[in-house]
Short mmCIF file of C-alpha atoms in Angstrom, two decimals:
data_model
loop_
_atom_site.label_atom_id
_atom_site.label_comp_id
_atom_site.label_asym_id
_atom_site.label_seq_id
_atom_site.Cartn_x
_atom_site.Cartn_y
_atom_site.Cartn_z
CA UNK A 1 -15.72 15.98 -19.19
CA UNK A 2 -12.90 14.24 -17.50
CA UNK A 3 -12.88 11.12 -15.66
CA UNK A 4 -10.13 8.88 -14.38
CA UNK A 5 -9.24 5.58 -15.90
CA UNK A 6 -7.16 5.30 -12.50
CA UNK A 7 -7.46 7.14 -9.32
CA UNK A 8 -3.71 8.38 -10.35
CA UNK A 9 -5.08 10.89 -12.90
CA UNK A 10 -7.31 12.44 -11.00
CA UNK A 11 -4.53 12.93 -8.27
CA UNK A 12 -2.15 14.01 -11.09
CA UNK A 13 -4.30 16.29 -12.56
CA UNK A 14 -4.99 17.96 -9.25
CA UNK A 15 -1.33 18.53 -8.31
CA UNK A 16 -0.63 19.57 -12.00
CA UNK A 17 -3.53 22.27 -12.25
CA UNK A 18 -4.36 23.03 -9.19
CA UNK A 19 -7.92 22.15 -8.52
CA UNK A 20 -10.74 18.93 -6.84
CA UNK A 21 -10.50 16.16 -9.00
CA UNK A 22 -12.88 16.14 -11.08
CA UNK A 23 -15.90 13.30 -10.42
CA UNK A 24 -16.39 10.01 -12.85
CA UNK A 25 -19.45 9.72 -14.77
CA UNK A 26 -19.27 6.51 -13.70
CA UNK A 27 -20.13 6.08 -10.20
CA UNK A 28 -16.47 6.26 -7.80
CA UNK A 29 -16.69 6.44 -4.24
CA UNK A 30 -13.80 8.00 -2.69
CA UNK A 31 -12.09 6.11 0.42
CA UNK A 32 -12.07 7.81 3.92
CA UNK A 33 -10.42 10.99 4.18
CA UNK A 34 -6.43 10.30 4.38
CA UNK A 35 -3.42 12.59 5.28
CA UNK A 36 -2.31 16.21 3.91
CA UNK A 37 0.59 15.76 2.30
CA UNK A 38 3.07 15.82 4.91
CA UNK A 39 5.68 13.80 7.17
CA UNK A 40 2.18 11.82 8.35
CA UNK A 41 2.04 10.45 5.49
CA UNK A 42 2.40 6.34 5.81
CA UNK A 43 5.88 4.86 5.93
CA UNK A 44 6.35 3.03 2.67
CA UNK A 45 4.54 5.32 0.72
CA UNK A 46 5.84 6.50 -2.66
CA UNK A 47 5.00 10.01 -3.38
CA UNK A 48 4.49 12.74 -1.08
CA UNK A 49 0.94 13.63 -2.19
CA UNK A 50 -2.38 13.07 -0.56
CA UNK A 51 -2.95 9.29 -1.47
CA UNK A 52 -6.43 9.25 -0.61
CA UNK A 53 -7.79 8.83 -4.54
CA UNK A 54 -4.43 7.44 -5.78
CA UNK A 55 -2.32 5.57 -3.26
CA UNK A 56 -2.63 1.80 -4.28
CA UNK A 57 -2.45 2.80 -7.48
CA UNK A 58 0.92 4.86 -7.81
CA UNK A 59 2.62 2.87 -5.48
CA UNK A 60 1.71 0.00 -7.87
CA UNK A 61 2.62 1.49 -10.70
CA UNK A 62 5.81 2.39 -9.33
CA UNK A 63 6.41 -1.26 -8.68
CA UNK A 64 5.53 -2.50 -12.36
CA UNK A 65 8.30 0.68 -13.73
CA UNK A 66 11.04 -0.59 -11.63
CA UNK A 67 10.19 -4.60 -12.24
CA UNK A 68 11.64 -3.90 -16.12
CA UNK A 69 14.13 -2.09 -15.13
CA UNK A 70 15.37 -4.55 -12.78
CA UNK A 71 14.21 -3.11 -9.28
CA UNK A 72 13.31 -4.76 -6.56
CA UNK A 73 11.09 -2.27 -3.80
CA UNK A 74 11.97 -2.61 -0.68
CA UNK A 75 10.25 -4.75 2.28
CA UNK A 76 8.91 -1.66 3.69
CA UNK A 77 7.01 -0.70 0.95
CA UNK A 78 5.52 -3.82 -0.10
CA UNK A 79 3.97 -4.37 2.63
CA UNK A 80 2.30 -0.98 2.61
CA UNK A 81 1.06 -2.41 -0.39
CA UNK A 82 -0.35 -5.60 0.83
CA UNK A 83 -1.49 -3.54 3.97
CA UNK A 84 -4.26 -1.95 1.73
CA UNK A 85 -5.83 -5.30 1.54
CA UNK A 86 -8.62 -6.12 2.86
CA UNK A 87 -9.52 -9.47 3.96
CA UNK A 88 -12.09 -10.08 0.88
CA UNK A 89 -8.83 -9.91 -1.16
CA UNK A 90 -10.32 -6.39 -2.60
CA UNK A 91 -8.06 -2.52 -2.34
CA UNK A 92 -9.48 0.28 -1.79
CA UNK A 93 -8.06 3.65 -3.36
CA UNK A 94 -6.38 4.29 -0.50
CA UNK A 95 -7.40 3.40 3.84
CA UNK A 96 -6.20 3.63 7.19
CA UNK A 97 -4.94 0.26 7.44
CA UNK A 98 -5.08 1.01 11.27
CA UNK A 99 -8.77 0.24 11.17
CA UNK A 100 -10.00 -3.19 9.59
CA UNK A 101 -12.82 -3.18 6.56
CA UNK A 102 -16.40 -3.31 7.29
CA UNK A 103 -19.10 -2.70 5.15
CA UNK A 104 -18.38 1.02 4.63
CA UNK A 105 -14.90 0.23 2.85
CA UNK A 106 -15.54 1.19 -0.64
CA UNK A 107 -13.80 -1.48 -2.60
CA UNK A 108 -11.63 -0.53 -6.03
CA UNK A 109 -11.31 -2.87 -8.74
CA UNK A 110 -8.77 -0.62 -10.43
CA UNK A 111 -6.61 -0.58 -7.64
CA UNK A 112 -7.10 -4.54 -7.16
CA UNK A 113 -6.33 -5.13 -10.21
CA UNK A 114 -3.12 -3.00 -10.61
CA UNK A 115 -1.85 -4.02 -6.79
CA UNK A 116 -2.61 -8.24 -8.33
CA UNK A 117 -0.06 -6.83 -11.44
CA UNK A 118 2.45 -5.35 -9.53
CA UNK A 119 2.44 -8.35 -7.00
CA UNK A 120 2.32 -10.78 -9.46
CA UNK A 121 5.47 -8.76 -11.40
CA UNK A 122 7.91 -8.40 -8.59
CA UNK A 123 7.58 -12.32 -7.71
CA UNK A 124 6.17 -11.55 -4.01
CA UNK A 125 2.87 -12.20 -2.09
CA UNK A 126 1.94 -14.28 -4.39
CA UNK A 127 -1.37 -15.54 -2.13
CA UNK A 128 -2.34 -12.11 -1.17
CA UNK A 129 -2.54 -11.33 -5.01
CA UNK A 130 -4.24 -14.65 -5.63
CA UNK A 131 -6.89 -13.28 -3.23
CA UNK A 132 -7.20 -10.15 -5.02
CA UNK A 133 -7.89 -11.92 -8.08
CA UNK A 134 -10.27 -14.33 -6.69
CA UNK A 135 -12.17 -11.28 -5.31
CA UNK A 136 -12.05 -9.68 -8.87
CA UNK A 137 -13.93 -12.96 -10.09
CA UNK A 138 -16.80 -12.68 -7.50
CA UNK A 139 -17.83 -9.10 -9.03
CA UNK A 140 -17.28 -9.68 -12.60
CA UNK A 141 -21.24 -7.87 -13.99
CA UNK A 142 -23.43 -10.23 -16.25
CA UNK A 143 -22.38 -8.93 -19.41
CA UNK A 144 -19.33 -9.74 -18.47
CA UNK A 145 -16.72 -6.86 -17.77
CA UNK A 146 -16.12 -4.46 -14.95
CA UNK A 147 -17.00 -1.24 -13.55
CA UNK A 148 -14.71 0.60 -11.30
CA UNK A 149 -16.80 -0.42 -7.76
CA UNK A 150 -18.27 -3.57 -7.70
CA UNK A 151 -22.10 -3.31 -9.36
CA UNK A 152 -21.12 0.19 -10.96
CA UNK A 153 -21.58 -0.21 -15.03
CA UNK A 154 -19.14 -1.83 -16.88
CA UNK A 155 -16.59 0.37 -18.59
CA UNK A 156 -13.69 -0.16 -21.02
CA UNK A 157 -10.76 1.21 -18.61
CA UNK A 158 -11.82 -1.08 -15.47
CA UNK A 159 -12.34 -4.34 -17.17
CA UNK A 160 -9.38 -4.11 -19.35
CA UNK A 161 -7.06 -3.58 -16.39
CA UNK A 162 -8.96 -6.65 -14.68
CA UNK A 163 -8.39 -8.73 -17.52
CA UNK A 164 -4.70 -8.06 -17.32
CA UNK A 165 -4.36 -8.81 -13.64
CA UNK A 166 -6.36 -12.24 -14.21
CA UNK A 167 -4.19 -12.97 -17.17
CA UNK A 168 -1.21 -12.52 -14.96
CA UNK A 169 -2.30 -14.89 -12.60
CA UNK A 170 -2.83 -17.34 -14.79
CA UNK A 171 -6.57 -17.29 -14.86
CA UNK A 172 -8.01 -18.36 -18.32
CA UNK A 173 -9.87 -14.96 -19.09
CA UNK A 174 -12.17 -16.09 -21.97
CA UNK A 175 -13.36 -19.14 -19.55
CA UNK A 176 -14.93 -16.35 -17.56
CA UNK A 177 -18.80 -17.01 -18.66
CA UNK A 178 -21.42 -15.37 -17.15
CA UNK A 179 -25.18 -17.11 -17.12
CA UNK A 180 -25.83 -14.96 -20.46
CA UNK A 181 -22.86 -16.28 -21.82
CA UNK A 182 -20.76 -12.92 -21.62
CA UNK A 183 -16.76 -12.84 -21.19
CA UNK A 184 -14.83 -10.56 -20.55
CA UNK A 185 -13.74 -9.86 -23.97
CA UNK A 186 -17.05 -9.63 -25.29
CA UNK A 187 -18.19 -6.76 -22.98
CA UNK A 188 -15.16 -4.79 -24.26
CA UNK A 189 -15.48 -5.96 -27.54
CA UNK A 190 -19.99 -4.51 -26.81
CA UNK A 191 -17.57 -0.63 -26.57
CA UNK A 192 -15.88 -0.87 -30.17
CA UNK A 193 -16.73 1.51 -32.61
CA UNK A 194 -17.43 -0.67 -35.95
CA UNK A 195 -15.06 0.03 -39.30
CA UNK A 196 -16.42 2.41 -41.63
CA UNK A 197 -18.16 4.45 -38.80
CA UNK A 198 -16.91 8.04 -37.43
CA UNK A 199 -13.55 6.97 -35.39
CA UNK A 200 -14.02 3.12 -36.00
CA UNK A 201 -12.09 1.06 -34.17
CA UNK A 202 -11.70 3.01 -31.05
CA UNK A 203 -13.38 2.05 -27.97
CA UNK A 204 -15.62 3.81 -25.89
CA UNK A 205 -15.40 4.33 -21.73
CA UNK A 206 -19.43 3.66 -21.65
CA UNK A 207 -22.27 3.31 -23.79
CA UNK A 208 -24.24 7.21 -23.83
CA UNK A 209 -27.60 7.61 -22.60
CA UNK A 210 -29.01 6.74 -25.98
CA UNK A 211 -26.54 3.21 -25.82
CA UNK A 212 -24.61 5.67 -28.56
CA UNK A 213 -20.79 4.96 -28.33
CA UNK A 214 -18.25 7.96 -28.30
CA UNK A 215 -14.48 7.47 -29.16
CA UNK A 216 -12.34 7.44 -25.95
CA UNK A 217 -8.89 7.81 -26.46
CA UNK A 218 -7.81 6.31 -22.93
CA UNK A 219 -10.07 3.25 -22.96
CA UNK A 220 -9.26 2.48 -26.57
CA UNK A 221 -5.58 2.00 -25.71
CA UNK A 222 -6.51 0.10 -22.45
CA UNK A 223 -9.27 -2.07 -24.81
CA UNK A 224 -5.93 -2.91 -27.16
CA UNK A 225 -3.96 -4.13 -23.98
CA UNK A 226 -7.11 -6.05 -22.60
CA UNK A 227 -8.30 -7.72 -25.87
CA UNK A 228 -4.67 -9.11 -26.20
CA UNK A 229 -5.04 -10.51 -22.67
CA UNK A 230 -1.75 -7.96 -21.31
CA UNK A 231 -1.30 -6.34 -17.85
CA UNK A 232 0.20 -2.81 -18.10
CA UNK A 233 3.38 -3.63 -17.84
CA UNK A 234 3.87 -5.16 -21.75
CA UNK A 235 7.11 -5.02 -24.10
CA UNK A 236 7.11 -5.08 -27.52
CA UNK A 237 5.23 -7.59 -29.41
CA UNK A 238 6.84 -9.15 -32.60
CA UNK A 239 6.27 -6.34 -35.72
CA UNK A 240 3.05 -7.33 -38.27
CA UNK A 241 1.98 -5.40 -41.16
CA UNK A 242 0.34 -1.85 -40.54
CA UNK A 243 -3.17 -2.10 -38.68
CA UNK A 244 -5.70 -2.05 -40.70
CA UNK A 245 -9.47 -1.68 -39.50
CA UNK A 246 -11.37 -5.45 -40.17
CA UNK A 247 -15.13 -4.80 -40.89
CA UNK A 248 -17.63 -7.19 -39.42
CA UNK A 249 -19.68 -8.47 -36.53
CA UNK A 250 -17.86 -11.31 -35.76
CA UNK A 251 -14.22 -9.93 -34.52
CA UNK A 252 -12.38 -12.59 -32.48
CA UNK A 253 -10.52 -10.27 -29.67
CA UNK A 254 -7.24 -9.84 -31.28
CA UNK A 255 -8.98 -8.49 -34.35
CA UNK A 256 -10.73 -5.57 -31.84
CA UNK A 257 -7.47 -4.81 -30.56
CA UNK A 258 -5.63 -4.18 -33.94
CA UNK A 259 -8.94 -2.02 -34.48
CA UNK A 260 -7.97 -0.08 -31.75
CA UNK A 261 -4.38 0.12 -32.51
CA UNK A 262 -4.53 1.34 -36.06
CA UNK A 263 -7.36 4.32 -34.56
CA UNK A 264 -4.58 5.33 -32.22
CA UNK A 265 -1.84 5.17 -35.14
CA UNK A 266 -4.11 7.25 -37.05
CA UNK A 267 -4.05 9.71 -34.37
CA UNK A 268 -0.92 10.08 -33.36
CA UNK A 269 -0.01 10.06 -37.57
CA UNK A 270 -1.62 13.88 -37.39
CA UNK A 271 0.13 14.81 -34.20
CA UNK A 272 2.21 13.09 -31.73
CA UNK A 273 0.63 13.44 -28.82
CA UNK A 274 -3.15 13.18 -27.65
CA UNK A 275 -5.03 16.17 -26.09
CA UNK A 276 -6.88 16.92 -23.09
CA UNK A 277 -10.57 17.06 -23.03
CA UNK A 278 -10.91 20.47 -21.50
CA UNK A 279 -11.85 20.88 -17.31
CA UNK A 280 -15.87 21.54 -16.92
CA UNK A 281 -15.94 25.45 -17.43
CA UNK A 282 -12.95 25.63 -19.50
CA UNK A 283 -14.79 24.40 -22.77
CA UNK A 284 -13.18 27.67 -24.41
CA UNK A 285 -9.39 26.94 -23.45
CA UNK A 286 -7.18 25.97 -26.18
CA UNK A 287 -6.33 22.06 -25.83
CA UNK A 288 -3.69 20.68 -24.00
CA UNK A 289 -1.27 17.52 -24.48
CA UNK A 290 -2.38 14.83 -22.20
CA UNK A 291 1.10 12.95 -21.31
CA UNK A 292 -0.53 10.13 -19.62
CA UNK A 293 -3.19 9.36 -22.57
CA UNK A 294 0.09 10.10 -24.79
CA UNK A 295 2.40 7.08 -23.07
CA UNK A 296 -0.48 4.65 -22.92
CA UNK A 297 -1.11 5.01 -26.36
CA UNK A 298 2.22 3.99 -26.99
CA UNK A 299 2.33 1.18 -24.75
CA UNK A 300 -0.56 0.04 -26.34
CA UNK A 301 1.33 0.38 -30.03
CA UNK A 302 4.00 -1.67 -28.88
CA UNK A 303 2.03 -4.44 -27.38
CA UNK A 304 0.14 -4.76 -30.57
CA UNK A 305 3.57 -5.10 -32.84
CA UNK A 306 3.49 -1.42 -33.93
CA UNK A 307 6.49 -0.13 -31.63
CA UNK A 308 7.09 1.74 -35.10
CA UNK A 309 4.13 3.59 -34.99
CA UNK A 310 4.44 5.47 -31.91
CA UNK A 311 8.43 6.26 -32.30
CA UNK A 312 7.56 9.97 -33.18
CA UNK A 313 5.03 10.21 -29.86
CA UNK A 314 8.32 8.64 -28.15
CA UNK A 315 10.73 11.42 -29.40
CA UNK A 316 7.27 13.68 -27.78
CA UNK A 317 7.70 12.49 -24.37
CA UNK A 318 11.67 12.74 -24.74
CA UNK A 319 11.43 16.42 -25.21
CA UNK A 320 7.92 17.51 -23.14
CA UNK A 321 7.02 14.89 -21.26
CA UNK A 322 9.99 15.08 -18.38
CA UNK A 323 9.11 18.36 -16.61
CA UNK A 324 4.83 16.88 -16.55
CA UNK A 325 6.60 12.98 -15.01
CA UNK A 326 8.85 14.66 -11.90
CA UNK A 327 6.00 17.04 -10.69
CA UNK A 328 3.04 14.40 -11.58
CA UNK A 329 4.70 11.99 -9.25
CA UNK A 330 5.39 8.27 -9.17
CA UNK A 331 2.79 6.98 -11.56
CA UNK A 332 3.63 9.86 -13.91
CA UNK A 333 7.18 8.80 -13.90
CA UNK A 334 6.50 5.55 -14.13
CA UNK A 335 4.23 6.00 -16.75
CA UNK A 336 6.78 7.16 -19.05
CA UNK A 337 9.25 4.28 -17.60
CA UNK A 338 6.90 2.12 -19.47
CA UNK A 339 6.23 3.99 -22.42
CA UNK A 340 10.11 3.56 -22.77
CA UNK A 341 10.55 0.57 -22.12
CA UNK A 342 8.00 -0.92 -24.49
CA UNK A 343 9.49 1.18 -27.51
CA UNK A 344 13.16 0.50 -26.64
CA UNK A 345 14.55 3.72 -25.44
CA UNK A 346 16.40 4.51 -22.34
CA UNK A 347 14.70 5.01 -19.39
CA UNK A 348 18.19 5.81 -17.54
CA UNK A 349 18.55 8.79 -19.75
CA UNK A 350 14.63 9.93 -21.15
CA UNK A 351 15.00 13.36 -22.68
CA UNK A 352 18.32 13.90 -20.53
CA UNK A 353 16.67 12.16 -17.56
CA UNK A 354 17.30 9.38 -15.57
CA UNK A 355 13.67 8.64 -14.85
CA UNK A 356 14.62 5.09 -12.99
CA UNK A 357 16.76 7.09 -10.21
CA UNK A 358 13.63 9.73 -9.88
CA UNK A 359 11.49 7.17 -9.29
CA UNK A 360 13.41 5.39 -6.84
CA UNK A 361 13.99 8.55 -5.15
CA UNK A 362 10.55 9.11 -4.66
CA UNK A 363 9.90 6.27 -2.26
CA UNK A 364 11.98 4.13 0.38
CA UNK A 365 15.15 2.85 -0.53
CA UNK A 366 14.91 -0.16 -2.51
CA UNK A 367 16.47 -3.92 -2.11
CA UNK A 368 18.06 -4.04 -5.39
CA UNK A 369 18.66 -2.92 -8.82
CA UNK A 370 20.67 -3.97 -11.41
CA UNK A 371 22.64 -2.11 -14.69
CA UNK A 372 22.13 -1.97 -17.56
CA UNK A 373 18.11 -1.39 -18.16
CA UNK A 374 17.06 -4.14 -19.95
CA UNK A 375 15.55 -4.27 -23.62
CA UNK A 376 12.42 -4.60 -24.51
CA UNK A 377 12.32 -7.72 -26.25
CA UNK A 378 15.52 -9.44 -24.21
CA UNK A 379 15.39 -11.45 -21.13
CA UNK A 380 13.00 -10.25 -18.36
CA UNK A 381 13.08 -11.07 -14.54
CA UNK A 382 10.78 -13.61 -14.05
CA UNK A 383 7.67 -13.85 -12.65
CA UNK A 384 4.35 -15.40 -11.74
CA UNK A 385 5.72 -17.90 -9.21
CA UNK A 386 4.54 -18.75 -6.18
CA UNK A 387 8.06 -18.22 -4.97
CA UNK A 388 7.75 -15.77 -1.50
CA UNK A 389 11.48 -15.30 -1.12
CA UNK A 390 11.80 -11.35 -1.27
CA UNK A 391 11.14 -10.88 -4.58
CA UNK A 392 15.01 -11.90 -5.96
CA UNK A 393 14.07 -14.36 -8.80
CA UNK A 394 16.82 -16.63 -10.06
CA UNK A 395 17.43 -14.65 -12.61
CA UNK A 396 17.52 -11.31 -11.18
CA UNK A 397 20.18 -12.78 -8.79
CA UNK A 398 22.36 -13.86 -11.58
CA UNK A 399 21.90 -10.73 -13.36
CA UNK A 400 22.99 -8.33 -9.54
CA UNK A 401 26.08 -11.44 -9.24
CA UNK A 402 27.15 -10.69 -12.63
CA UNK A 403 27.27 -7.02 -12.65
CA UNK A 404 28.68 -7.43 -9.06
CA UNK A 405 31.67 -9.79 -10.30
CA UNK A 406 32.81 -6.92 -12.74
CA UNK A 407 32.70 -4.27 -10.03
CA UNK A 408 29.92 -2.26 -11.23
CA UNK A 409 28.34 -0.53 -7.68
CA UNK A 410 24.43 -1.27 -7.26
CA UNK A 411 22.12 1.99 -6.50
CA UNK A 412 19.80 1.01 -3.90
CA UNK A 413 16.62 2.04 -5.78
CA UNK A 414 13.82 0.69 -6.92
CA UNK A 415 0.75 3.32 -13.36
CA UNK A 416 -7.94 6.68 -13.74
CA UNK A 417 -7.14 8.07 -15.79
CA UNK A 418 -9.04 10.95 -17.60
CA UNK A 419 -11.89 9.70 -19.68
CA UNK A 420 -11.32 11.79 -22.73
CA UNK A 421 -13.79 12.54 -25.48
#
């Protein structure tokens, strides 16, 4: 059975196939109802689909894709962004920020987390996204991870992306001890499938019934991101040697994390993309490529130092994954933004597309952007201040004055995932 990692996928999924989005196992509330896709849809909105299980989340993906490519959204859509917050610090999924939270707003801490990334990334609101961490912090569960509403069940999906918005913050992850002495690394690390087992070194979304733990391609290559301490947004790391699978019972959390990464290289060493579980009722339909699982999987590669390893699943997307990013939407787009960035390639021209100028196109006009996209593994914008000044660090205005000095025009333009057996 399906289940998102973000409220994106289950959004994605129902625009793609044409059904409901399919329920969590773990428990999701849903926010109040929101807008048909129309012209009422909120002004600094990116996409043109009903937001109401995936708004904070695409429009903050959207803002992480164009960050590395040197995008800076536009006033007008930031603070549609920051308009999702409540007071707590918390995001919902998506709400009518017309009417102020009470104790029926059903608070997200996937959409917290990714709006404290994006935030964090573009150098703006830097107290609002304080405040959404500090609010992630005050629901952290005893064994120390995450679930996706505060006091659901930790799973591997929700406290990874937590960890990475803490990280970004500057928040000392592994100094988050609970009473029992739990951290955030060690409830993920609880979800790891031991070496020598059936599928070790993936992770699982959830303990079964029976505690038993079930290989999860999605939350294994959000574990590898979270164990390394990364938001979603991550480059390439510098190459090591192959992963490898480290027996034992004593794993610090980069050890779990090359576990993971070497079960995903093994994966995507039979076939270069990742599959679908099927939709409830369709047990009998032949498998299909899952394009989202497929580009976190190779964001995850990268991170680790294996940008090698996921080069053929690359080449994948190139050729397939195009069509599945333009009718999925912002965080499908930028999804594959990020795949390409982490690897190296060229998001300006993916497969023959020029996925930067289709994701700009899909919200308001942005501030800035600057040519060329930048490498992987070269200088990045920076980030993480406290700076408020409309998002233009130092170095992004050197970069736009540079490119402007030799006459180069500027385009004004600016990521739950399936839980997957």
């Amino acid at each position: 059975m399906t289940v998102r990692r973000s409220a994106a996928a289950l959004a994605t999924t129902a625009v793609l196939l044409g059904v409901a989005a399919p329920v969590a196992v773990a428990p999701v509330a849903v926010a109040a109802p929101s807008p048909s896709p129309s012209a009422d849809l909120p002004a600094g909105l990116y996409g043109t689909t009903d937001p109401t299980y995936d708004g904070v989340w695409r429009q903050s993906l959207a803002f992480l894709a164009q960050k590395i490519e040197y995008v800076t959204p536009s006033t007008q859509a930031v603070d549609w962004l920051v308009g999702q917050q409540c007071d707590s610090g918390a995001f919902t999924s998506y709400r009518d920020a017309s009417k102020p939270c009470d104790a029926s707003t059903v608070m997200d801490t996937n959409a917290t987390a990714i709006a404290v990334q994006a935030l964090v990334e573009i150098n703006q609101r830097r107290e609002d996204a304080n405040n959404g961490a500090d609010w992630l912090k005050s629901v952290q569960n005893e064994d120390g991870g995450w679930g996706y509403n505060p006091g659901s069940p930790s799973d591997a999906n929700s406290t990874s992306i937590v960890i990475g918005a803490l990280a970004r913050t500057g928040v000392p992850v592994n100094e988050l001890t609970t009473k029992n002495g739990s951290t955030p690394y060690t409830a993920l690390q609880s979800l790891a499938i031991a070496c020598g087992k059936k599928d070790g070194g993936a992770f699982a979304y959830q303990p079964g019934k029976k505690g038993e733990l079930a290989a999860n391609m999605d939350a294994t290559a959000a574990s590898v991101l979270g164990l390394m301490g990364k938001g979603i947004a991550s480059g390439t790391s510098n190459a090591v040697k192959d992963p490898s699978c480290t027996k034992g019972d004593d794993l610090s959390p980069e050890q779990s994390a090359q576990n993971g990464a070497s079960f995903l290289a093994d994966t995507l060493k039979k076939q270069p993309y990742l599959e679908q579980a099927p939709m409830p009722g369709a047990e009998d339909s032949a498998p299909q490529p899952d394009y989202g699982n497929t580009s976190d999987a190779v964001v995850a590669l990268a991170a680790s130092g294996h940008a090698d390893k996921a080069k053929a699943s690359v080449a994948w997307l190139q050729k397939n994954g195009t069509g599945w990013a333009k009718q999925g939407g912002p965080a499908a787009t930028a999804q594959l933004i990020l795949a390409a960035h982490a690897t190296g390639a060229d998001a300006r021209s993916f497969g023959g597309v020029d996925l930067v100028k289709q994701l700009n196109s899909m919200g308001p006009s942005p501030a800035a952007t600057a040519l060329p996209s930048p490498t992987p593994t070269g200088p990045q914008p920076s980030s993480g201040t406290d700076s408020d000044d409309g998002g233009l660090s130092l170095g992004w205005l050197i970069g736009i004055g540079l490119l402007a000095g030799t006459g180069i025009g500027f385009l004004l333009s600016m990521r739950g995932k399936k839980k997957q057996p």
